Amino acid sequence: MIHVSSLFSGRYFPKMFSSYLPPEIILKILSLLPGKTLPKLRLVSKQFNSLISEPYLLRLHHRFALNSFSILTAFTALRSSLTVELKLFLFTKPNHDQTQKTITKRFLGDRVRVFSSNHQLLCFVSDKEHFLFDPINQKTRELPKSSSFSSSPNVISFGFVSSTLQYKIIRFFLPYYPICKFEILTVNITGRNYKHYLEISPWKSQEQQCPYLLQPYPPVQADGFVYWTTKDVPKIVSFSLEREKFYVLPPPPCFEDNPNHDFSLCGIRGKLFVINYNSLEPNMEIWMMNGSNGCGWVKTHRIRLKGTLIRYYPSFPIRIHEIQSDFVLFQVLFPSRIKIYYKNKNEVVDFGESIEELQFCHYTDGLLSL
């Protein structure tokens, strides 16, 4: 058997590619390589240069990257100096070695929020500035300001539409109901001279009728949609980044009339999860949307929190950072402590107190450069 890396050695490469393998097989192999490796392969031949520039490879590479090891980024806000310290580390499995880098970026404003698109780029937002950040190449790019940049209370979401190769930053103005006003900044990925470029549009204002009274929290983003829970009767409302319209999803089975339950959403690696917190037992169940538009739900974890929470919390006291089949990484908020649940042992392990403001974000390997 020939290992993927050996295909690019002098023994097999590039004769094997050019003579024996069809383009679709070459694309499949290229999609499994790190994003930093692919630009170097442009110099091999015109065929490689053309294939690496294909939008199809961008989508294929993104799909495989979503299922690779998670990349988590912890952000510490130093408010006195208006500086954000970015601690980047590769998170594979708990207790495994981690590759850590530290980057410092200065922002204007009181607080910086960080949003993940699940497609390489992150978005930094303060009350005065917006930036795109490329963790792979460690570059930033400032985004244009809108006329209503800080005029009204708002929440922001950032996502990627794979079908159109677009990033979208959306500012939803409060209140949402019955008419939701919002503005959208679109970042298009275009190909030119065998490379990928970003084209940034001006802000565009819109309004849509909102079907329910939504929770006034920032929505979560997964697979080209942003999601909220409703404020009164528990439901899930989605907003399509591609169509820019609201929809209502069929809820998971845990959405029953139970006053002791509290629900939260999280989007991890392009998947939508519902966290069902029962304050009386206490425990939490994790449900994953299986299929598009909420057509099916699967319960993936049930975590007993007795002994984990030091006091009674009637409302949601937990923030989920990572969900995998064999473990869940989460943060108890009051007091702030990092916990890991191991499914095979059915136990929760405490990883210590967190005294800093942490915003964990996932990003994926990619082919872009700012």
PDB file of N, CA and C in Angstrom, residues 152-213:
ATOM      1  N   SER A 152     -27.809  50.803  17.698  1.00  0.00           N
ATOM      2  CA  SER A 152     -28.905  50.065  18.324  1.00  0.00           C
ATOM      3  C   SER A 152     -28.381  48.781  18.946  1.00  0.00           C
ATOM      4  N   PRO A 153     -29.084  48.266  19.971  1.00  0.00           N
ATOM      5  CA  PRO A 153     -28.705  46.956  20.513  1.00  0.00           C
ATOM      6  C   PRO A 153     -28.792  45.886  19.424  1.00  0.00           C
ATOM      7  N   ASN A 154     -27.800  45.017  19.366  1.00  0.00           N
ATOM      8  CA  ASN A 154     -27.779  44.026  18.298  1.00  0.00           C
ATOM      9  C   ASN A 154     -26.991  42.805  18.725  1.00  0.00           C
ATOM     10  N   VAL A 155     -27.185  41.721  17.994  1.00  0.00           N
ATOM     11  CA  VAL A 155     -26.376  40.522  18.143  1.00  0.00           C
ATOM     12  C   VAL A 155     -25.827  40.165  16.773  1.00  0.00           C
ATOM     13  N   ILE A 156     -24.672  39.525  16.753  1.00  0.00           N
ATOM     14  CA  ILE A 156     -23.958  39.281  15.497  1.00  0.00           C
ATOM     15  C   ILE A 156     -23.746  37.784  15.304  1.00  0.00           C
ATOM     16  N   SER A 157     -23.821  37.349  14.058  1.00  0.00           N
ATOM     17  CA  SER A 157     -23.493  35.985  13.690  1.00  0.00           C
ATOM     18  C   SER A 157     -22.590  36.004  12.465  1.00  0.00           C
ATOM     19  N   PHE A 158     -21.762  34.962  12.366  1.00  0.00           N
ATOM     20  CA  PHE A 158     -20.805  34.849  11.272  1.00  0.00           C
ATOM     21  C   PHE A 158     -20.819  33.411  10.787  1.00  0.00           C
ATOM     22  N   GLY A 159     -20.999  33.205   9.480  1.00  0.00           N
ATOM     23  CA  GLY A 159     -21.071  31.845   8.964  1.00  0.00           C
ATOM     24  C   GLY A 159     -20.585  31.742   7.537  1.00  0.00           C
ATOM     25  N   PHE A 160     -20.557  30.504   7.061  1.00  0.00           N
ATOM     26  CA  PHE A 160     -20.076  30.208   5.716  1.00  0.00           C
ATOM     27  C   PHE A 160     -21.130  29.415   4.966  1.00  0.00           C
ATOM     28  N   VAL A 161     -21.345  29.782   3.678  1.00  0.00           N
ATOM     29  CA  VAL A 161     -22.288  29.083   2.807  1.00  0.00           C
ATOM     30  C   VAL A 161     -21.461  28.330   1.774  1.00  0.00           C
ATOM     31  N   SER A 162     -21.373  27.008   1.925  1.00  0.00           N
ATOM     32  CA  SER A 162     -20.505  26.229   1.041  1.00  0.00           C
ATOM     33  C   SER A 162     -21.027  26.192  -0.390  1.00  0.00           C
ATOM     34  N   SER A 163     -22.361  26.249  -0.576  1.00  0.00           N
ATOM     35  CA  SER A 163     -22.919  26.154  -1.928  1.00  0.00           C
ATOM     36  C   SER A 163     -22.570  27.361  -2.782  1.00  0.00           C
ATOM     37  N   THR A 164     -22.388  28.525  -2.150  1.00  0.00           N
ATOM     38  CA  THR A 164     -22.080  29.750  -2.891  1.00  0.00           C
ATOM     39  C   THR A 164     -20.668  30.272  -2.620  1.00  0.00           C
ATOM     40  N   LEU A 165     -19.923  29.569  -1.753  1.00  0.00           N
ATOM     41  CA  LEU A 165     -18.572  29.994  -1.369  1.00  0.00           C
ATOM     42  C   LEU A 165     -18.572  31.441  -0.861  1.00  0.00           C
ATOM     43  N   GLN A 166     -19.419  31.688   0.139  1.00  0.00           N
ATOM     44  CA  GLN A 166     -19.545  33.022   0.713  1.00  0.00           C
ATOM     45  C   GLN A 166     -19.463  32.959   2.237  1.00  0.00           C
ATOM     46  N   TYR A 167     -18.757  33.926   2.810  1.00  0.00           N
ATOM     47  CA  TYR A 167     -18.881  34.214   4.231  1.00  0.00           C
ATOM     48  C   TYR A 167     -19.927  35.310   4.386  1.00  0.00           C
ATOM     49  N   LYS A 168     -20.697  35.236   5.474  1.00  0.00           N
ATOM     50  CA  LYS A 168     -21.671  36.299   5.748  1.00  0.00           C
ATOM     51  C   LYS A 168     -21.604  36.691   7.221  1.00  0.00           C
ATOM     52  N   ILE A 169     -21.500  37.993   7.444  1.00  0.00           N
ATOM     53  CA  ILE A 169     -21.602  38.558   8.784  1.00  0.00           C
ATOM     54  C   ILE A 169     -22.954  39.253   8.870  1.00  0.00           C
ATOM     55  N   ILE A 170     -23.759  38.861   9.860  1.00  0.00           N
ATOM     56  CA  ILE A 170     -25.116  39.403   9.979  1.00  0.00           C
ATOM     57  C   ILE A 170     -25.269  40.042  11.350  1.00  0.00           C
ATOM     58  N   ARG A 171     -25.752  41.266  11.364  1.00  0.00           N
ATOM     59  CA  ARG A 171     -26.079  41.970  12.598  1.00  0.00           C
ATOM     60  C   ARG A 171     -27.597  42.047  12.717  1.00  0.00           C
ATOM     61  N   PHE A 172     -28.145  41.331  13.708  1.00  0.00           N
ATOM     62  CA  PHE A 172     -29.580  41.343  13.966  1.00  0.00           C
ATOM     63  C   PHE A 172     -29.869  42.392  15.040  1.00  0.00           C
ATOM     64  N   PHE A 173     -30.785  43.308  14.736  1.00  0.00           N
ATOM     65  CA  PHE A 173     -31.111  44.372  15.680  1.00  0.00           C
ATOM     66  C   PHE A 173     -32.273  43.956  16.572  1.00  0.00           C
ATOM     67  N   LEU A 174     -32.135  44.241  17.864  1.00  0.00           N
ATOM     68  CA  LEU A 174     -33.177  43.919  18.835  1.00  0.00           C
ATOM     69  C   LEU A 174     -34.210  45.042  18.886  1.00  0.00           C
ATOM     70  N   PRO A 175     -35.505  44.684  19.120  1.00  0.00           N
ATOM     71  CA  PRO A 175     -36.032  43.328  19.294  1.00  0.00           C
ATOM     72  C   PRO A 175     -36.246  42.633  17.947  1.00  0.00           C
ATOM     73  N   TYR A 176     -36.277  41.279  17.970  1.00  0.00           N
ATOM     74  CA  TYR A 176     -36.466  40.518  16.748  1.00  0.00           C
ATOM     75  C   TYR A 176     -37.919  40.521  16.252  1.00  0.00           C
ATOM     76  N   TYR A 177     -38.850  40.546  17.192  1.00  0.00           N
ATOM     77  CA  TYR A 177     -40.244  40.218  16.892  1.00  0.00           C
ATOM     78  C   TYR A 177     -41.106  41.473  16.924  1.00  0.00           C
ATOM     79  N   PRO A 178     -42.135  41.611  16.030  1.00  0.00           N
ATOM     80  CA  PRO A 178     -42.557  40.692  14.958  1.00  0.00           C
ATOM     81  C   PRO A 178     -41.789  40.890  13.642  1.00  0.00           C
ATOM     82  N   ILE A 179     -41.117  42.056  13.510  1.00  0.00           N
ATOM     83  CA  ILE A 179     -40.280  42.293  12.332  1.00  0.00           C
ATOM     84  C   ILE A 179     -38.834  42.348  12.775  1.00  0.00           C
ATOM     85  N   CYS A 180     -38.019  41.532  12.144  1.00  0.00           N
ATOM     86  CA  CYS A 180     -36.599  41.504  12.472  1.00  0.00           C
ATOM     87  C   CYS A 180     -35.843  42.337  11.447  1.00  0.00           C
ATOM     88  N   LYS A 181     -35.141  43.339  11.920  1.00  0.00           N
ATOM     89  CA  LYS A 181     -34.294  44.158  11.046  1.00  0.00           C
ATOM     90  C   LYS A 181     -32.846  43.691  11.199  1.00  0.00           C
ATOM     91  N   PHE A 182     -32.152  43.596  10.086  1.00  0.00           N
ATOM     92  CA  PHE A 182     -30.781  43.122  10.134  1.00  0.00           C
ATOM     93  C   PHE A 182     -30.009  43.693   8.961  1.00  0.00           C
ATOM     94  N   GLU A 183     -28.696  43.593   9.025  1.00  0.00           N
ATOM     95  CA  GLU A 183     -27.844  43.993   7.920  1.00  0.00           C
ATOM     96  C   GLU A 183     -26.780  42.932   7.704  1.00  0.00           C
ATOM     97  N   ILE A 184     -26.374  42.780   6.438  1.00  0.00           N
ATOM     98  CA  ILE A 184     -25.507  41.681   6.032  1.00  0.00           C
ATOM     99  C   ILE A 184     -24.292  42.208   5.296  1.00  0.00           C
ATOM    100  N   LEU A 185     -23.139  41.688   5.669  1.00  0.00           N
ATOM    101  CA  LEU A 185     -21.909  41.931   4.920  1.00  0.00           C
ATOM    102  C   LEU A 185     -21.498  40.594   4.297  1.00  0.00           C
ATOM    103  N   THR A 186     -21.355  40.560   2.981  1.00  0.00           N
ATOM    104  CA  THR A 186     -21.037  39.330   2.263  1.00  0.00           C
ATOM    105  C   THR A 186     -19.590  39.360   1.792  1.00  0.00           C
ATOM    106  N   VAL A 187     -18.885  38.255   2.023  1.00  0.00           N
ATOM    107  CA  VAL A 187     -17.508  38.098   1.567  1.00  0.00           C
ATOM    108  C   VAL A 187     -17.489  36.924   0.599  1.00  0.00           C
ATOM    109  N   ASN A 188     -17.245  37.200  -0.674  1.00  0.00           N
ATOM    110  CA  ASN A 188     -17.247  36.178  -1.711  1.00  0.00           C
ATOM    111  C   ASN A 188     -15.839  35.636  -1.938  1.00  0.00           C
ATOM    112  N   ILE A 189     -15.752  34.314  -2.136  1.00  0.00           N
ATOM    113  CA  ILE A 189     -14.494  33.687  -2.535  1.00  0.00           C
ATOM    114  C   ILE A 189     -14.507  33.554  -4.052  1.00  0.00           C
ATOM    115  N   THR A 190     -13.577  34.187  -4.715  1.00  0.00           N
ATOM    116  CA  THR A 190     -13.516  34.146  -6.174  1.00  0.00           C
ATOM    117  C   THR A 190     -12.141  33.627  -6.612  1.00  0.00           C
ATOM    118  N   GLY A 191     -12.109  33.056  -7.798  1.00  0.00           N
ATOM    119  CA  GLY A 191     -10.855  32.568  -8.351  1.00  0.00           C
ATOM    120  C   GLY A 191     -10.331  33.515  -9.409  1.00  0.00           C
ATOM    121  N   ARG A 192      -9.049  33.841  -9.321  1.00  0.00           N
ATOM    122  CA  ARG A 192      -8.435  34.731 -10.299  1.00  0.00           C
ATOM    123  C   ARG A 192      -6.949  34.394 -10.375  1.00  0.00           C
ATOM    124  N   ASN A 193      -6.468  34.183 -11.578  1.00  0.00           N
ATOM    125  CA  ASN A 193      -5.054  33.841 -11.782  1.00  0.00           C
ATOM    126  C   ASN A 193      -4.645  32.618 -10.957  1.00  0.00           C
ATOM    127  N   TYR A 194      -5.534  31.626 -10.969  1.00  0.00           N
ATOM    128  CA  TYR A 194      -5.288  30.352 -10.303  1.00  0.00           C
ATOM    129  C   TYR A 194      -5.142  30.491  -8.785  1.00  0.00           C
ATOM    130  N   LYS A 195      -5.745  31.502  -8.205  1.00  0.00           N
ATOM    131  CA  LYS A 195      -5.706  31.664  -6.760  1.00  0.00           C
ATOM    132  C   LYS A 195      -7.094  32.070  -6.268  1.00  0.00           C
ATOM    133  N   HIS A 196      -7.303  31.884  -4.945  1.00  0.00           N
ATOM    134  CA  HIS A 196      -8.567  32.277  -4.334  1.00  0.00           C
ATOM    135  C   HIS A 196      -8.416  33.661  -3.701  1.00  0.00           C
ATOM    136  N   TYR A 197      -9.410  34.505  -3.945  1.00  0.00           N
ATOM    137  CA  TYR A 197      -9.406  35.865  -3.407  1.00  0.00           C
ATOM    138  C   TYR A 197     -10.724  36.119  -2.688  1.00  0.00           C
ATOM    139  N   LEU A 198     -10.692  37.119  -1.796  1.00  0.00           N
ATOM    140  CA  LEU A 198     -11.894  37.539  -1.087  1.00  0.00           C
ATOM    141  C   LEU A 198     -12.357  38.886  -1.624  1.00  0.00           C
ATOM    142  N   GLU A 199     -13.640  38.957  -1.981  1.00  0.00           N
ATOM    143  CA  GLU A 199     -14.260  40.210  -2.399  1.00  0.00           C
ATOM    144  C   GLU A 199     -15.330  40.578  -1.374  1.00  0.00           C
ATOM    145  N   ILE A 200     -15.210  41.761  -0.781  1.00  0.00           N
ATOM    146  CA  ILE A 200     -16.081  42.174   0.319  1.00  0.00           C
ATOM    147  C   ILE A 200     -17.104  43.177  -0.196  1.00  0.00           C
ATOM    148  N   SER A 201     -18.372  42.885   0.019  1.00  0.00           N
ATOM    149  CA  SER A 201     -19.454  43.761  -0.422  1.00  0.00           C
ATOM    150  C   SER A 201     -19.728  44.826   0.631  1.00  0.00           C
ATOM    151  N   PRO A 202     -20.471  45.886   0.287  1.00  0.00           N
ATOM    152  CA  PRO A 202     -20.931  46.830   1.317  1.00  0.00           C
ATOM    153  C   PRO A 202     -22.003  46.183   2.201  1.00  0.00           C
ATOM    154  N   TRP A 203     -22.264  46.797   3.352  1.00  0.00           N
ATOM    155  CA  TRP A 203     -23.356  46.338   4.207  1.00  0.00           C
ATOM    156  C   TRP A 203     -24.692  46.554   3.507  1.00  0.00           C
ATOM    157  N   LYS A 204     -25.590  45.590   3.666  1.00  0.00           N
ATOM    158  CA  LYS A 204     -26.915  45.661   3.044  1.00  0.00           C
ATOM    159  C   LYS A 204     -27.977  45.495   4.127  1.00  0.00           C
ATOM    160  N   SER A 205     -28.921  46.438   4.196  1.00  0.00           N
ATOM    161  CA  SER A 205     -29.983  46.406   5.208  1.00  0.00           C
ATOM    162  C   SER A 205     -31.201  45.658   4.682  1.00  0.00           C
ATOM    163  N   GLN A 206     -31.816  44.849   5.571  1.00  0.00           N
ATOM    164  CA  GLN A 206     -33.017  44.105   5.211  1.00  0.00           C
ATOM    165  C   GLN A 206     -33.920  44.003   6.422  1.00  0.00           C
ATOM    166  N   GLU A 207     -35.128  43.502   6.188  1.00  0.00           N
ATOM    167  CA  GLU A 207     -36.022  43.142   7.287  1.00  0.00           C
ATOM    168  C   GLU A 207     -36.903  41.985   6.858  1.00  0.00           C
ATOM    169  N   GLN A 208     -37.221  41.110   7.826  1.00  0.00           N
ATOM    170  CA  GLN A 208     -38.045  39.935   7.579  1.00  0.00           C
ATOM    171  C   GLN A 208     -39.032  39.781   8.731  1.00  0.00           C
ATOM    172  N   GLN A 209     -40.172  39.196   8.431  1.00  0.00           N
ATOM    173  CA  GLN A 209     -41.110  38.872   9.498  1.00  0.00           C
ATOM    174  C   GLN A 209     -40.575  37.680  10.272  1.00  0.00           C
ATOM    175  N   CYS A 210     -40.483  37.811  11.594  1.00  0.00           N
ATOM    176  CA  CYS A 210     -39.940  36.744  12.444  1.00  0.00           C
ATOM    177  C   CYS A 210     -41.102  35.936  13.013  1.00  0.00           C
ATOM    178  N   PRO A 211     -41.072  34.599  12.905  1.00  0.00           N
ATOM    179  CA  PRO A 211     -42.245  33.797  13.265  1.00  0.00           C
ATOM    180  C   PRO A 211     -42.519  33.696  14.760  1.00  0.00           C
ATOM    181  N   TYR A 212     -41.504  33.884  15.616  1.00  0.00           N
ATOM    182  CA  TYR A 212     -41.691  33.723  17.057  1.00  0.00           C
ATOM    183  C   TYR A 212     -40.864  34.752  17.804  1.00  0.00           C
ATOM    184  N   LEU A 213     -41.205  34.900  19.087  1.00  0.00           N
ATOM    185  CA  LEU A 213     -40.409  35.738  19.975  1.00  0.00           C
ATOM    186  C   LEU A 213     -39.169  34.950  20.374  1.00  0.00           C
TER     187      LEU A 213
END
